[in-house]
Short mmCIF file of C-alpha atoms and ligand atoms in Angstrom, two decimals:
data_model
loop_
_atom_site.label_atom_id
_atom_site.label_comp_id
_atom_site.label_asym_id
_atom_site.label_seq_id
_atom_site.Cartn_x
_atom_site.Cartn_y
_atom_site.Cartn_z
CA MET R 280 218.51 193.79 319.05
CA ARG R 281 215.02 195.22 318.69
CA THR R 282 215.62 195.85 315.00
CA MET R 283 216.84 192.30 314.60
CA MET R 284 213.81 190.90 316.34
CA LEU R 285 211.54 193.07 314.24
CA ARG R 286 213.31 191.93 311.13
CA HIS R 287 212.96 188.32 312.24
CA ALA R 288 209.25 188.83 312.87
CA ALA R 289 208.81 190.44 309.48
CA LEU R 290 210.58 187.53 307.80
CA LEU R 291 208.36 185.09 309.63
CA ALA R 292 205.32 186.99 308.45
CA ILE R 293 206.57 186.89 304.87
CA ALA R 294 207.37 183.19 305.15
CA ALA R 295 203.89 182.55 306.51
CA ALA R 296 202.41 184.56 303.69
CA LEU R 297 204.32 182.81 300.97
CA THR R 298 203.79 179.29 302.23
CA LEU R 299 200.49 178.29 300.80
CA SER R 300 200.56 174.67 301.85
CA PRO R 301 197.43 173.58 303.69
CA VAL R 302 199.40 172.82 306.85
CA ALA R 303 199.13 175.24 309.74
CA ARG R 304 201.31 178.31 309.26
CA ALA R 305 203.72 179.61 311.86
CA GLN R 306 202.23 182.34 313.99
CA PRO R 307 204.51 185.35 313.60
CA THR R 308 205.98 186.70 316.82
CA GLY R 309 207.99 189.75 317.81
CA PRO R 310 207.80 192.79 320.04
CA ASP R 311 205.19 194.44 317.85
CA VAL R 312 202.95 191.35 317.76
CA ASN R 313 200.41 190.87 320.53
CA TYR R 314 198.61 187.65 321.43
CA ASP R 315 197.67 188.69 324.95
CA GLU R 316 193.97 189.43 325.33
CA SER R 317 194.64 191.75 328.29
CA ARG R 318 196.72 194.05 326.03
CA VAL R 319 194.26 194.27 323.14
CA GLY R 320 192.93 197.71 324.13
CA GLU R 321 189.40 199.01 324.03
CA LEU R 322 189.16 201.46 321.19
CA PRO R 323 185.49 202.25 320.55
CA LEU R 324 184.14 201.02 317.23
CA PRO R 325 182.52 203.38 314.74
CA ASP R 326 178.75 202.92 314.88
CA PRO R 327 177.34 201.46 311.65
CA LEU R 328 173.99 203.04 312.47
CA VAL R 329 175.09 206.63 313.00
CA ALA R 330 175.29 208.68 309.83
CA TRP R 331 176.84 212.12 310.41
CA GLY R 332 175.45 212.28 313.92
CA THR R 333 171.98 211.01 313.00
CA GLU R 334 170.83 207.58 314.03
CA VAL R 335 169.70 205.20 311.29
CA LYS R 336 166.45 203.65 312.49
CA ASP R 337 165.08 201.76 309.52
CA ALA R 338 166.16 199.55 306.64
CA ALA R 339 165.24 202.14 304.01
CA THR R 340 167.57 204.76 305.50
CA TRP R 341 170.30 202.13 305.76
CA ARG R 342 169.91 201.24 302.09
CA GLN R 343 169.52 204.74 300.72
CA ARG R 344 171.94 206.64 302.91
CA ARG R 345 174.14 204.78 305.31
CA ARG R 346 175.12 201.78 303.21
CA PRO R 347 176.31 203.90 300.25
CA GLU R 348 178.24 206.10 302.68
CA ILE R 349 180.04 203.15 304.29
CA LEU R 350 180.71 201.53 300.93
CA GLU R 351 182.25 204.77 299.74
CA LEU R 352 184.52 204.92 302.81
CA PHE R 353 185.76 201.37 302.19
CA ARG R 354 186.34 202.21 298.54
CA ALA R 355 188.21 205.44 299.13
CA GLN R 356 190.16 204.49 302.25
CA VAL R 357 190.63 200.72 302.31
CA TYR R 358 190.34 198.60 299.14
CA GLY R 359 190.18 201.29 296.43
CA ARG R 360 187.69 201.97 293.67
CA SER R 361 187.20 199.43 290.93
CA PRO R 362 186.22 200.09 287.32
CA ALA R 363 183.08 198.97 285.51
CA PRO R 364 183.36 195.74 283.48
CA PRO R 365 185.25 196.26 280.23
CA ALA R 366 182.97 196.65 277.23
CA GLU R 367 185.14 194.27 275.21
CA MET R 368 184.92 191.39 277.70
CA ARG R 369 184.13 188.02 276.07
CA PHE R 370 183.65 184.43 277.14
CA GLU R 371 185.05 181.39 275.35
CA VAL R 372 183.15 178.36 276.56
CA ASP R 373 184.58 174.85 276.12
CA ALA R 374 182.34 171.88 275.40
CA PRO R 375 181.03 170.24 278.58
CA VAL R 376 182.54 166.90 279.59
CA SER R 377 181.49 164.27 282.07
CA ALA R 378 183.48 164.36 285.32
CA LEU R 379 183.59 162.78 288.81
CA ASP R 380 182.54 159.36 287.46
CA GLY R 381 179.49 160.82 285.79
CA LYS R 382 178.32 162.68 288.88
CA ALA R 383 179.08 166.08 287.39
CA THR R 384 179.52 167.99 284.19
CA ARG R 385 182.77 169.90 283.94
CA ARG R 386 183.31 172.91 281.77
CA GLU R 387 186.12 175.44 281.35
CA ILE R 388 185.41 179.02 280.40
CA ARG R 389 187.98 181.58 279.36
CA ILE R 390 187.05 185.13 280.32
CA LEU R 391 188.91 187.61 278.13
CA PHE R 392 189.06 191.07 279.68
CA THR R 393 190.38 192.80 276.56
CA GLU R 394 190.62 192.29 272.82
CA ARG R 395 194.33 193.08 273.01
CA PRO R 396 196.32 189.90 272.20
CA GLY R 397 198.20 188.66 275.23
CA GLY R 398 195.97 190.71 277.54
CA PRO R 399 195.00 189.20 280.89
CA VAL R 400 192.48 186.34 280.80
CA MET R 401 190.83 184.40 283.61
CA ASP R 402 190.09 180.70 283.27
CA LEU R 403 187.00 179.58 285.13
CA LEU R 404 186.49 175.92 286.04
CA LEU R 405 182.91 174.83 286.62
CA PHE R 406 181.51 171.57 288.01
CA VAL R 407 177.73 171.19 287.80
CA PRO R 408 176.00 168.24 289.50
CA ASN R 409 174.25 165.73 287.24
CA GLY R 410 170.94 164.08 288.02
CA VAL R 411 169.41 167.09 289.77
CA GLU R 412 167.09 169.73 288.49
CA ARG R 413 168.93 172.68 286.97
CA PRO R 414 169.63 175.52 287.38
CA VAL R 415 171.45 174.79 290.64
CA PRO R 416 172.86 177.13 293.29
CA ALA R 417 176.64 177.50 293.27
CA PHE R 418 179.73 178.37 295.26
CA LEU R 419 182.23 180.65 293.55
CA GLY R 420 185.72 181.18 294.95
CA LEU R 421 189.24 181.95 293.81
CA ASN R 422 192.03 179.43 294.34
CA PHE R 423 195.69 180.02 295.24
CA GLN R 424 197.58 177.68 292.92
CA GLY R 425 195.62 177.11 289.71
CA ASN R 426 192.39 175.32 288.78
CA HIS R 427 194.25 172.04 288.24
CA THR R 428 195.12 171.95 291.95
CA VAL R 429 191.51 171.76 293.19
CA HIS R 430 190.98 168.18 291.94
CA PRO R 431 193.32 165.48 290.52
CA ASP R 432 191.11 165.12 287.38
CA PRO R 433 193.74 165.00 284.57
CA GLY R 434 191.33 166.73 282.17
CA ILE R 435 191.53 170.06 284.01
CA THR R 436 193.78 172.45 282.10
CA LEU R 437 197.11 172.98 283.84
CA SER R 438 197.49 176.67 284.63
CA SER R 439 200.12 178.43 282.55
CA SER R 440 199.94 181.68 284.55
CA TRP R 441 202.69 183.17 286.67
CA MET R 442 202.89 181.41 290.01
CA ARG R 443 205.08 181.78 293.05
CA ASP R 444 207.91 179.23 292.96
CA GLY R 445 207.54 176.32 295.34
CA PRO R 446 207.25 172.55 295.24
CA GLY R 447 206.21 171.55 291.72
CA VAL R 448 206.35 175.13 290.43
CA VAL R 449 209.39 175.71 288.23
CA ASP R 450 210.39 179.11 286.84
CA HIS R 451 207.06 180.47 288.02
CA ARG R 452 205.01 177.92 286.06
CA ALA R 453 203.00 175.03 287.48
CA THR R 454 203.96 171.47 286.55
CA GLU R 455 201.89 168.26 286.54
CA ALA R 456 203.28 167.55 290.02
CA THR R 457 200.87 170.13 291.45
CA ARG R 458 197.69 168.54 290.07
CA GLY R 459 195.17 168.02 292.89
CA ARG R 460 197.48 169.63 295.44
CA ALA R 461 194.77 171.84 296.96
CA ALA R 462 192.10 169.12 296.84
CA SER R 463 191.69 169.11 300.63
CA ARG R 464 190.45 172.70 300.40
CA TRP R 465 187.99 171.93 297.58
CA PRO R 466 185.84 168.88 298.41
CA VAL R 467 184.32 168.89 294.94
CA GLU R 468 182.55 165.51 295.31
CA THR R 469 180.83 166.63 298.51
CA ILE R 470 179.79 170.00 297.10
CA VAL R 471 178.36 168.38 293.98
CA SER R 472 176.65 165.58 295.92
CA ARG R 473 174.91 168.23 298.00
CA GLY R 474 173.44 169.71 294.83
CA TYR R 475 175.71 172.71 294.34
CA ALA R 476 177.84 173.72 291.41
CA LEU R 477 181.40 174.86 292.10
CA ALA R 478 183.08 177.58 290.05
CA THR R 479 186.69 178.55 290.68
CA ALA R 480 189.50 180.51 289.05
CA TYR R 481 193.18 181.13 289.86
CA TYR R 482 193.54 184.50 291.58
CA GLY R 483 196.83 185.22 289.79
CA ASP R 484 194.98 185.26 286.45
CA ILE R 485 193.44 188.55 287.58
CA ASP R 486 196.50 190.04 289.23
CA PRO R 487 199.70 188.14 290.09
CA ASP R 488 200.22 188.41 293.84
CA PHE R 489 203.42 190.43 294.13
CA ASP R 490 204.21 194.10 294.26
CA ASP R 491 205.23 195.14 290.74
CA GLY R 492 203.78 198.64 290.89
CA PHE R 493 200.62 197.37 289.16
CA GLN R 494 202.23 196.79 285.77
CA ASN R 495 200.80 193.30 285.20
CA GLY R 496 197.29 191.91 285.75
CA VAL R 497 194.13 193.86 285.03
CA HIS R 498 195.12 197.26 286.47
CA PRO R 499 196.91 198.66 283.38
CA LEU R 500 193.84 197.96 281.22
CA PHE R 501 192.15 200.86 282.95
CA TYR R 502 194.91 203.46 283.15
CA ARG R 503 194.08 206.90 281.76
CA GLU R 504 196.48 208.30 279.22
CA GLY R 505 199.77 208.79 281.07
CA GLN R 506 198.69 207.00 284.25
CA THR R 507 201.21 204.42 285.43
CA ARG R 508 199.70 203.15 288.69
CA PRO R 509 196.36 203.37 290.48
CA ASP R 510 195.55 206.68 292.22
CA ALA R 511 195.54 206.68 296.04
CA ASP R 512 191.82 205.83 296.13
CA GLU R 513 191.92 203.30 293.29
CA TRP R 514 191.95 199.53 293.51
CA GLY R 515 194.72 197.43 294.95
CA SER R 516 195.03 193.69 294.36
CA ILE R 517 192.25 192.61 296.74
CA ALA R 518 189.77 194.86 294.95
CA ALA R 519 191.02 193.52 291.61
CA TRP R 520 190.51 189.91 292.73
CA ALA R 521 187.01 190.83 293.96
CA TRP R 522 186.32 192.51 290.62
CA GLY R 523 187.41 189.27 288.92
CA LEU R 524 184.83 187.37 290.99
CA SER R 525 182.17 189.73 289.67
CA ARG R 526 183.33 189.04 286.12
CA ALA R 527 183.01 185.31 286.83
CA LEU R 528 179.48 186.05 288.02
CA ASP R 529 178.85 187.95 284.76
CA TYR R 530 179.62 184.68 282.98
CA LEU R 531 177.54 182.55 285.37
CA GLU R 532 174.56 184.79 284.63
CA THR R 533 174.75 183.52 281.06
CA ASP R 534 175.01 179.83 282.04
CA ASN R 535 171.63 178.07 282.11
CA ASP R 536 172.86 175.29 284.41
CA VAL R 537 173.55 177.68 287.28
CA ASP R 538 171.06 179.87 289.13
CA ALA R 539 172.79 183.25 289.20
CA ASP R 540 170.41 184.41 291.95
CA ARG R 541 171.75 181.73 294.29
CA ILE R 542 175.50 182.13 294.21
CA ALA R 543 177.64 182.14 297.34
CA VAL R 544 181.02 183.84 297.11
CA ILE R 545 183.65 182.15 299.26
CA GLY R 546 187.33 182.67 300.04
CA HIS R 547 190.08 181.66 302.43
CA SER R 548 192.58 184.01 304.06
CA ARG R 549 193.53 186.89 301.70
CA LEU R 550 190.87 185.47 299.41
CA GLY R 551 188.44 185.59 302.34
CA LYS R 552 189.13 189.33 302.58
CA THR R 553 188.47 189.32 298.83
CA ALA R 554 185.16 187.43 299.17
CA LEU R 555 183.89 189.92 301.77
CA TRP R 556 184.79 192.85 299.54
CA ALA R 557 183.24 191.14 296.48
CA GLY R 558 180.02 190.63 298.44
CA ALA R 559 180.03 194.28 299.51
CA GLU R 560 180.69 195.65 296.03
CA ASP R 561 178.38 193.30 294.18
CA GLU R 562 174.96 192.66 295.65
CA ARG R 563 174.24 190.02 293.04
CA PHE R 564 176.08 187.59 295.32
CA ALA R 565 173.34 185.94 297.36
CA MET R 566 175.60 184.76 300.20
CA VAL R 567 179.10 185.59 301.44
CA VAL R 568 181.59 183.27 303.17
CA SER R 569 184.79 184.45 304.85
CA ASN R 570 187.13 181.66 305.95
CA ASP R 571 189.98 182.73 308.26
CA SER R 572 190.17 186.12 306.54
CA GLY R 573 191.74 187.95 309.50
CA GLU R 574 193.07 191.50 309.41
CA GLY R 575 191.65 193.52 306.51
CA GLY R 576 188.92 190.84 306.32
CA ALA R 577 186.54 189.89 309.11
CA ALA R 578 188.78 190.77 312.10
CA LEU R 579 188.36 194.10 313.88
CA SER R 580 191.26 196.42 313.04
CA ARG R 581 191.00 198.34 316.32
CA ARG R 582 191.99 195.25 318.33
CA TRP R 583 195.73 194.96 318.75
CA TYR R 584 195.95 191.19 318.35
CA GLY R 585 197.83 189.20 315.69
CA GLU R 586 198.22 191.02 312.39
CA THR R 587 197.71 194.79 312.27
CA VAL R 588 196.91 197.33 309.56
CA GLY R 589 200.52 198.56 309.73
CA ARG R 590 201.94 195.08 309.15
CA LEU R 591 199.51 194.42 306.31
CA ASN R 592 200.57 197.60 304.55
CA ARG R 593 204.26 196.94 305.08
CA VAL R 594 204.36 193.27 304.04
CA PHE R 595 201.69 193.41 301.31
CA PRO R 596 201.84 196.99 299.96
CA HIS R 597 199.86 196.02 296.85
CA TRP R 598 196.77 194.53 298.52
CA PHE R 599 194.95 197.71 299.57
CA CYS R 600 194.67 201.21 298.12
CA ALA R 601 197.44 203.69 298.92
CA ASN R 602 195.13 205.74 301.19
CA TYR R 603 194.97 202.80 303.61
CA ARG R 604 198.60 203.48 304.58
CA GLN R 605 197.50 206.60 306.44
CA TYR R 606 196.11 204.30 309.11
CA SER R 607 199.15 202.07 309.52
CA ASP R 608 200.16 203.79 312.75
CA ASP R 609 196.81 205.39 313.54
CA VAL R 610 194.12 202.77 313.31
CA GLU R 611 191.81 204.88 315.44
CA ALA R 612 191.55 207.40 312.62
CA LEU R 613 190.02 204.82 310.29
CA PRO R 614 186.44 205.98 309.63
CA VAL R 615 185.30 202.34 309.41
CA ASP R 616 186.09 199.02 311.02
CA GLN R 617 185.57 195.53 309.68
CA HIS R 618 182.18 194.88 311.34
CA MET R 619 180.91 197.47 308.85
CA LEU R 620 182.30 195.43 305.97
CA ILE R 621 180.38 192.39 307.21
CA ALA R 622 177.30 194.58 307.59
CA LEU R 623 177.52 195.59 303.93
CA ALA R 624 176.35 192.04 303.17
CA ALA R 625 173.01 192.71 304.91
CA PRO R 626 170.33 191.52 304.54
CA ARG R 627 172.02 188.66 302.68
CA PRO R 628 173.34 185.68 304.66
CA VAL R 629 177.00 185.99 305.63
CA TYR R 630 179.20 183.36 307.30
CA VAL R 631 182.40 184.18 309.15
CA ALA R 632 184.63 181.31 310.24
CA SER R 633 187.78 181.26 312.33
CA ALA R 634 190.28 178.64 313.49
CA LEU R 635 191.34 178.43 317.11
CA GLU R 636 195.09 178.19 316.50
CA ASP R 637 195.01 180.83 313.77
CA ARG R 638 195.89 183.58 316.21
CA TRP R 639 197.48 185.74 313.49
CA ALA R 640 193.95 186.22 312.09
CA ASP R 641 192.52 187.11 315.54
CA PRO R 642 189.68 184.57 315.73
CA ARG R 643 187.95 186.33 318.62
CA GLY R 644 188.20 189.63 316.74
CA GLU R 645 186.42 187.97 313.82
CA PHE R 646 183.60 186.85 316.11
CA LEU R 647 183.31 190.32 317.65
CA ALA R 648 183.10 191.90 314.21
CA ALA R 649 180.30 189.52 313.19
CA LYS R 650 178.56 190.36 316.46
CA ALA R 651 178.91 194.10 315.88
CA ALA R 652 177.27 193.71 312.45
CA GLU R 653 174.06 192.45 314.09
CA PRO R 654 172.32 195.84 314.53
CA VAL R 655 172.27 196.28 310.77
CA TYR R 656 170.61 192.88 310.29
CA ALA R 657 168.17 193.79 313.06
CA LEU R 658 166.97 196.73 310.92
CA PHE R 659 165.72 194.09 308.49
CA GLY R 660 164.11 192.11 311.31
CA LEU R 661 166.79 189.43 310.97
CA GLU R 662 168.52 187.57 313.75
CA GLY R 663 172.29 187.50 313.68
CA LEU R 664 174.45 185.16 315.72
CA GLY R 665 171.94 184.37 318.46
CA VAL R 666 174.70 184.19 321.10
CA GLU R 667 176.39 186.78 323.27
CA GLU R 668 179.68 185.04 323.93
CA TRP R 669 182.35 183.58 321.67
CA PRO R 670 181.08 180.00 321.15
CA PRO R 671 183.17 176.95 322.03
CA PRO R 672 185.22 175.35 319.23
CA ASP R 673 183.42 173.37 316.53
CA THR R 674 180.04 174.81 317.50
CA PRO R 675 178.37 176.63 314.62
CA VAL R 676 176.00 179.43 315.64
CA GLY R 677 173.84 182.00 313.97
CA ASP R 678 170.91 182.39 311.68
CA VAL R 679 171.55 184.94 308.94
CA ILE R 680 175.02 185.70 310.28
CA GLY R 681 176.76 182.34 310.68
CA TYR R 682 179.91 181.77 312.69
CA HIS R 683 182.14 178.99 313.97
CA VAL R 684 185.61 178.68 315.34
CA ARG R 685 187.08 175.37 314.31
CA ARG R 686 189.76 173.53 316.24
CA GLY R 687 193.11 173.61 314.46
CA GLY R 688 195.04 176.04 312.30
CA HIS R 689 194.77 178.36 309.34
CA ASP R 690 193.12 176.32 306.60
CA LEU R 691 189.92 175.63 304.70
CA THR R 692 188.82 172.14 305.67
CA ALA R 693 186.04 169.61 305.12
CA TYR R 694 184.59 170.69 308.47
CA ASP R 695 184.36 174.31 307.28
CA TRP R 696 182.75 173.29 303.99
CA GLY R 697 180.23 171.11 305.82
CA ARG R 698 179.07 174.15 307.79
CA TYR R 699 178.90 176.35 304.69
CA LEU R 700 176.84 173.75 302.85
CA ASP R 701 174.42 173.45 305.80
CA PHE R 702 174.13 177.24 305.92
CA ALA R 703 173.61 177.41 302.15
CA ASP R 704 170.91 174.71 302.38
CA ARG R 705 169.03 176.99 304.78
CA HIS R 706 169.43 180.13 302.73
CA LEU R 707 169.89 179.13 299.11
CA GLY R 708 167.67 176.10 299.39
CA SER R 709 169.33 173.32 297.42
CA GLU R 710 167.43 170.04 297.36
C1 GCU K 285 199.47 186.22 305.54
C2 GCU K 285 198.82 187.55 305.81
C3 GCU K 285 197.32 187.41 306.04
C4 GCU K 285 196.68 186.59 304.94
C5 GCU K 285 197.42 185.29 304.75
C6 GCU K 285 196.98 184.46 303.55
O1 GCU K 285 199.48 185.45 306.70
O2 GCU K 285 199.48 188.14 306.87
O3 GCU K 285 196.71 188.67 306.10
O4 GCU K 285 195.32 186.36 305.21
O5 GCU K 285 198.79 185.55 304.52
O6 GCU K 285 196.32 184.94 302.67
O7 GCU K 285 197.40 183.30 303.49
#
């Protein structure tokens, strides 16, 4: 019976993972899944400000000693190490066209990671507002179903990459039926009207999201002679997607319409985990936004609530590095917790957002992680959340660490974007 229930719970988790429709996902249940706050446990968190027994008391020591140490722990034990950009990387930039009824300029850029024919490429879609002074600040985020799904604009190239089958996806390829399907998650008109550019790419261009032993995507480009999969401390898929975001930023640095010093990296769910890791690995990102990123993202791993490290490793064995599996049944042994990932953004602005019904992602655990990152911001004389308690729904808080818990389920909505744009106005200063 127990096995059956576990199996049922695992299937639910997989179903939730594979259903990428914007409607609220089912919250997995089962004997190993806890949603009861009284059973969460009180495992002490590792202290971001204690380096080998010595307290870190100033920003310089954080930067020179403690930050590199924590980054190294996340690399070796959680997401895996990523390679430097490939020397042969090139950009093929399409001619700009007018879009959104003349309110924006749209451009598509192909980022070729290798000179090898048929090698992986990433297609970046860029909307830049017209009628404002350039260069403009920008949001950069990966999408789940192809660039053509973020807006119904028929001029956006239909993705020809591998995609999970589902409505409008036939034999793992997108059809016209999916155009604009994810538009509710990408309010392009609003973003552009607020003076920001939007750059996005399909995450599967970098590494298709299934466990194939790392034979497709960008991983094999970096294998040593004879190597057939990443070593235990080398990158999984999340690190590869984050690496792809940095390659998109490499392009944006060459684009005169966009201010590469004012780019916010954003992501939802597994791509929220990815955005946090991209912001940690690449300090060129000026702001970091995690939307409903949950376990392995903004939520504290030491809280037994919703998804756990063990479940992540079992259901998505390709997301993290192999070393992370050591902690599946022993989360206390993890030398880090996710508040330290958020703290790696310091002193840059970081926004963590949760959704009240998204219990699988442990919304309160996301707030507590953001809260526990505050001492690092304090070293820089910066105020974090400015509140002690989990705020009521739909009430944004925080100065340099932003946070809200929205009413409703697991999704990236217009409400969330409104808060990110307000936050960006304060920190990236768009007119
Ligand atoms: C699953 C998974 C989460 C992840 C989410 C998503 O629910 O368990 O960790 O964030 O999929 O990316 O949609």
